[in-house]
Coordinates of C-alpha atoms in Angstrom, one line a residue:
M563 CA -106.1 -62.4 11.8
K564 CA -106.8 -61.0 15.2
V565 CA -105.9 -63.3 18.1
R566 CA -108.0 -62.5 21.1
I567 CA -108.1 -64.4 24.4
G568 CA -110.9 -64.0 26.9
I569 CA -111.8 -65.8 30.1
A570 CA -114.6 -67.7 31.8
P571 CA -115.2 -67.8 35.5
P572 CA -113.6 -70.6 37.6
P573 CA -115.9 -73.6 38.0
G574 CA -118.3 -73.3 40.9
D575 CA -118.0 -69.5 41.1
T576 CA -121.1 -67.9 42.7
P577 CA -122.9 -64.8 41.4
D578 CA -121.6 -62.7 44.3
R579 CA -118.0 -63.1 42.9
L580 CA -118.9 -61.9 39.4
A581 CA -118.4 -58.2 40.2
G582 CA -114.9 -58.7 41.5
L583 CA -114.0 -60.9 38.5
A584 CA -115.3 -58.4 36.0
E585 CA -113.7 -55.4 37.7
R586 CA -110.3 -57.2 37.8
A587 CA -110.6 -58.3 34.2
E588 CA -111.4 -54.8 33.1
A589 CA -108.4 -53.4 35.1
L590 CA -106.1 -55.9 33.4
G591 CA -107.3 -55.1 30.0
I592 CA -108.6 -58.6 29.4
D593 CA -110.5 -58.8 26.1
S594 CA -113.7 -60.6 27.1
L595 CA -115.6 -62.5 29.8
W596 CA -117.8 -65.5 28.8
L597 CA -120.6 -67.0 30.9
S598 CA -121.7 -70.6 30.5
E599 CA -125.2 -72.1 30.7
I600 CA -125.4 -74.1 33.9
V601 CA -128.9 -74.4 35.4
H602 CA -128.4 -76.9 38.2
G603 CA -125.6 -75.1 40.0
R604 CA -124.4 -72.0 41.6
S605 CA -123.3 -70.2 38.4
V606 CA -125.0 -67.0 37.3
E607 CA -127.6 -67.3 34.5
P608 CA -125.7 -66.1 31.3
I609 CA -128.1 -63.5 30.0
V610 CA -128.6 -62.0 33.5
G611 CA -124.8 -62.2 34.0
M612 CA -124.2 -60.4 30.7
A613 CA -126.5 -57.5 31.7
Y614 CA -124.9 -57.2 35.1
T615 CA -121.3 -57.3 33.9
L616 CA -121.9 -54.9 31.0
A617 CA -123.4 -52.4 33.5
A618 CA -120.4 -52.8 35.9
T619 CA -117.7 -52.3 33.2
R620 CA -116.9 -49.9 30.4
R621 CA -114.7 -51.7 28.0
L622 CA -114.9 -55.4 28.7
K623 CA -116.8 -57.5 26.1
V624 CA -119.2 -60.1 27.5
G625 CA -120.3 -63.3 25.8
T626 CA -122.3 -66.4 26.4
G627 CA -120.1 -69.4 26.0
V628 CA -122.5 -71.0 25.2
A629 CA -126.2 -70.3 26.0
I630 CA -128.8 -72.8 24.9
L631 CA -131.1 -71.4 22.2
P632 CA -133.6 -74.2 21.6
G633 CA -136.1 -73.7 24.4
R634 CA -135.9 -69.9 24.4
H635 CA -138.2 -68.0 22.1
P636 CA -136.1 -66.3 19.4
V637 CA -138.2 -63.1 19.6
R638 CA -137.5 -62.7 23.3
V639 CA -133.8 -63.5 22.8
A640 CA -133.6 -60.9 20.0
K641 CA -135.2 -58.3 22.3
Q642 CA -132.7 -59.1 25.1
L643 CA -129.7 -58.9 22.7
T644 CA -130.8 -55.6 21.0
S645 CA -131.4 -54.1 24.5
L646 CA -128.0 -55.1 25.7
A647 CA -126.4 -53.9 22.4
A648 CA -128.1 -50.5 22.8
L649 CA -126.9 -50.2 26.4
A650 CA -123.3 -51.5 25.8
P651 CA -122.5 -51.0 22.1
K652 CA -119.9 -53.4 20.5
R653 CA -119.5 -55.4 23.7
V654 CA -122.2 -58.1 23.3
L655 CA -121.0 -61.5 22.1
P656 CA -123.8 -64.1 21.9
A657 CA -122.9 -67.7 21.3
F658 CA -125.5 -70.5 21.3
G659 CA -125.6 -74.2 21.5
L660 CA -128.0 -77.0 20.9
T661 CA -128.3 -78.7 24.3
P662 CA -127.0 -78.3 27.8
A663 CA -123.7 -80.1 28.6
R664 CA -125.5 -81.8 31.6
P665 CA -128.3 -84.1 30.3
A666 CA -130.5 -83.5 33.4
E667 CA -130.8 -79.8 32.4
R668 CA -132.5 -80.5 29.0
E669 CA -135.9 -80.4 30.7
A670 CA -135.3 -76.7 31.4
F671 CA -135.3 -76.0 27.7
P672 CA -138.5 -77.6 26.2
V673 CA -138.8 -77.5 22.4
P674 CA -141.8 -77.8 20.1
G675 CA -140.1 -80.3 17.8
P676 CA -136.8 -82.1 17.0
R677 CA -134.1 -80.1 18.9
G678 CA -131.8 -79.7 15.9
A679 CA -134.6 -78.5 13.6
V680 CA -135.8 -76.1 16.2
F681 CA -132.3 -74.8 16.7
D682 CA -131.9 -74.2 12.9
E683 CA -135.2 -72.3 12.7
S684 CA -134.5 -70.4 15.9
L685 CA -131.2 -69.1 14.4
E686 CA -132.9 -68.2 11.1
L687 CA -135.6 -66.2 12.9
L688 CA -133.1 -64.6 15.3
R689 CA -130.9 -63.4 12.5
L690 CA -133.8 -61.8 10.7
L691 CA -134.9 -60.1 13.9
L692 CA -131.4 -58.7 14.5
R693 CA -131.2 -57.3 10.9
Q694 CA -134.7 -56.1 10.0
E695 CA -136.9 -53.5 11.5
K696 CA -140.0 -55.7 10.9
V697 CA -140.1 -59.4 10.4
T698 CA -142.9 -61.7 9.3
F699 CA -142.0 -65.3 9.5
H700 CA -143.9 -68.6 9.1
G701 CA -141.9 -71.6 10.0
D702 CA -142.5 -75.1 11.2
F703 CA -142.2 -74.1 14.9
F704 CA -142.4 -70.3 15.0
T705 CA -144.8 -67.8 13.5
V706 CA -144.5 -64.0 13.9
E707 CA -146.3 -61.2 12.2
N708 CA -144.7 -57.8 11.7
A709 CA -142.4 -58.3 14.7
G710 CA -139.7 -55.7 15.5
V711 CA -137.3 -55.6 18.5
G712 CA -135.4 -52.4 17.6
P713 CA -133.6 -50.2 17.8
L714 CA -131.2 -52.3 15.9
P715 CA -127.4 -51.9 16.2
A716 CA -125.8 -50.1 13.3
K717 CA -123.7 -53.3 12.6
P718 CA -125.7 -56.5 13.2
L719 CA -124.6 -58.6 16.1
D720 CA -122.6 -61.6 15.2
I721 CA -124.1 -64.9 16.3
W722 CA -121.7 -67.7 17.1
V723 CA -122.6 -71.3 17.6
G724 CA -120.9 -74.3 19.3
G725 CA -120.9 -78.0 18.5
S726 CA -118.6 -80.2 16.5
G727 CA -120.8 -82.9 14.9
E728 CA -121.4 -82.9 11.2
R729 CA -124.9 -81.3 11.6
A730 CA -123.4 -78.7 13.9
L731 CA -120.7 -77.8 11.4
H732 CA -123.3 -77.6 8.7
R733 CA -125.4 -75.3 10.9
A734 CA -122.4 -73.0 11.6
G735 CA -121.7 -72.6 7.9
R736 CA -125.3 -71.9 6.8
L737 CA -126.6 -69.9 9.7
A738 CA -123.9 -68.5 12.0
D739 CA -121.3 -65.8 11.9
G740 CA -118.7 -67.7 14.0
W741 CA -117.8 -70.9 15.7
L742 CA -116.9 -71.5 19.3
A743 CA -115.7 -75.1 19.7
S744 CA -114.8 -77.1 22.8
F745 CA -113.0 -80.4 23.7
L746 CA -111.3 -80.6 20.4
T747 CA -107.6 -81.0 19.4
P748 CA -106.0 -78.4 17.1
D749 CA -106.2 -80.9 14.2
Q750 CA -109.9 -81.6 14.8
A751 CA -110.6 -77.8 15.1
A752 CA -108.8 -77.3 11.8
A753 CA -110.9 -79.9 10.1
G754 CA -114.0 -78.3 11.6
R755 CA -113.0 -74.9 10.3
T756 CA -112.5 -76.3 6.8
A757 CA -115.9 -78.0 6.9
I758 CA -117.7 -74.9 8.1
A759 CA -116.1 -72.8 5.4
A760 CA -117.2 -75.3 2.8
H761 CA -120.8 -75.4 4.1
A762 CA -120.8 -71.6 4.1
A763 CA -119.6 -71.5 0.5
E764 CA -122.3 -74.0 -0.5
A765 CA -124.9 -71.6 1.0
G766 CA -123.4 -68.6 -0.8
R767 CA -122.0 -67.2 2.4
E768 CA -118.5 -66.6 3.9
I769 CA -117.5 -66.8 7.6
E770 CA -114.8 -64.2 8.4
A771 CA -111.4 -65.8 8.7
D772 CA -110.9 -64.8 12.3
H773 CA -114.3 -65.9 13.5
Y774 CA -113.3 -69.4 14.6
G775 CA -112.6 -70.0 18.3
T776 CA -112.4 -72.6 21.1
S777 CA -112.8 -72.9 24.8
L778 CA -109.8 -74.1 26.8
A779 CA -109.6 -75.4 30.4
V780 CA -106.1 -74.9 31.8
A781 CA -105.1 -77.4 34.6
A782 CA -102.8 -76.3 37.4
T783 CA -101.0 -79.6 38.1
E784 CA -102.9 -82.4 36.4
I785 CA -106.0 -82.9 34.3
P786 CA -109.0 -83.5 36.7
A787 CA -110.7 -86.9 36.4
T788 CA -114.0 -85.2 35.8
T789 CA -112.6 -83.4 32.8
I790 CA -111.1 -86.6 31.4
D791 CA -114.5 -88.2 31.7
A792 CA -116.1 -85.3 29.9
I793 CA -113.6 -85.6 27.1
A794 CA -114.3 -89.3 26.8
R795 CA -118.0 -88.6 26.4
R796 CA -117.7 -85.6 24.0
N797 CA -114.6 -86.7 22.0
P798 CA -114.1 -90.4 22.4
G799 CA -110.5 -91.6 21.7
A800 CA -109.0 -88.1 22.0
D801 CA -105.9 -87.6 24.1
P802 CA -106.8 -85.3 27.0
A803 CA -103.3 -83.8 26.9
E804 CA -104.1 -82.5 23.4
I805 CA -107.1 -80.7 24.8
V806 CA -106.3 -79.6 28.3
P807 CA -102.9 -78.0 28.9
V808 CA -101.3 -78.4 32.3
G809 CA -99.6 -75.2 33.3
W810 CA -99.3 -71.8 31.6
A811 CA -96.3 -72.9 29.4
A812 CA -98.4 -75.7 28.0
A813 CA -101.3 -73.4 27.5
R814 CA -99.1 -71.0 25.4
D815 CA -97.9 -73.9 23.3
L816 CA -101.4 -75.3 22.7
I817 CA -102.8 -71.9 21.8
G818 CA -100.0 -71.5 19.3
R819 CA -100.9 -74.8 17.7
F820 CA -104.6 -73.7 17.5
V821 CA -103.6 -70.4 15.9
E822 CA -101.6 -72.4 13.3
A823 CA -104.8 -74.4 12.7
G824 CA -106.7 -71.2 12.0
I825 CA -108.4 -70.8 15.4
T826 CA -107.9 -67.3 16.7
K827 CA -110.4 -66.7 19.5
F828 CA -110.1 -68.3 22.9
V829 CA -112.1 -68.6 26.1
V830 CA -109.8 -69.8 28.9
R831 CA -110.9 -71.0 32.3
P832 CA -109.2 -72.9 35.1
A833 CA -110.0 -76.6 35.0
T834 CA -110.7 -76.6 38.8
P835 CA -111.8 -74.1 41.4
V836 CA -108.9 -71.7 42.3
S837 CA -107.9 -70.4 45.8
S838 CA -107.5 -66.9 44.5
T839 CA -109.3 -65.7 41.4
E840 CA -107.3 -62.4 41.4
R841 CA -104.0 -64.4 41.3
W842 CA -105.3 -66.6 38.5
L843 CA -106.3 -63.5 36.5
D844 CA -102.9 -61.9 37.1
E845 CA -101.1 -65.1 35.9
F846 CA -103.4 -65.3 32.9
A847 CA -102.5 -61.7 32.0
D848 CA -98.8 -62.3 32.4
H849 CA -98.7 -65.6 30.4
L850 CA -101.4 -65.5 27.8
M851 CA -102.3 -61.9 27.0
P852 CA -98.9 -61.3 25.2
L853 CA -100.1 -63.9 22.6
Q854 CA -102.7 -61.4 21.3
N855 CA -101.8 -59.3 18.3

């Protein structure tokens, strides 16, 4: 299975720093750059950031890690993704989630029904639009007649999803092409992978063996209190040391454990703002890129 390790910007990075980050990542041969959905903050909007970064680079793949789909119309999202895929073939990596990590941002993504049900139907419609020249669809929340957003990529874009609850794992198995987890231990990720594969089999589908990933925050000296609090909310009872490595050696060890658990795609970011993004990228390249195969 292909082990690939991408990066996400340091927390609090502003849009004006994206160009330098992308250029340095490209120069170092880093696999991918992933942009998070943070509305109430200084971070770049992920779809806009994808377009900018893809235009500024030639090889770097760019993903959303993760963007919120419920609250965006699937037809418009499909149009954005097919446009990006036409402009930058084989470099567009969309991953979507159910709800923003920050509860106050939910109002920015209004939905016409129960959020989970809207997410499921959005994914169903989005997948059709990315695979068929014309789509007619009548659902509980969306209706389209003879809609097309082409030209379509020769190979349909893979749609990844986040989330680790039972419904999220069921959704990943039935409707997604990959899974990007977060705030899980290797054992928990292995259990999630097994559940997703089972749900896919029940639906007559199969998720590719190397389409399971996770996001990792790497701490420099100690795990920040804010991160410990986030883990307590998202994964009560989990040991933060099993989720956030301190230092590059610990990051290598933890990634090795995830690979043994069947998780082979990684999005790595610093747990706190860094004094020099360039130095952090150089250290990432030295310590973690050799783990790729």
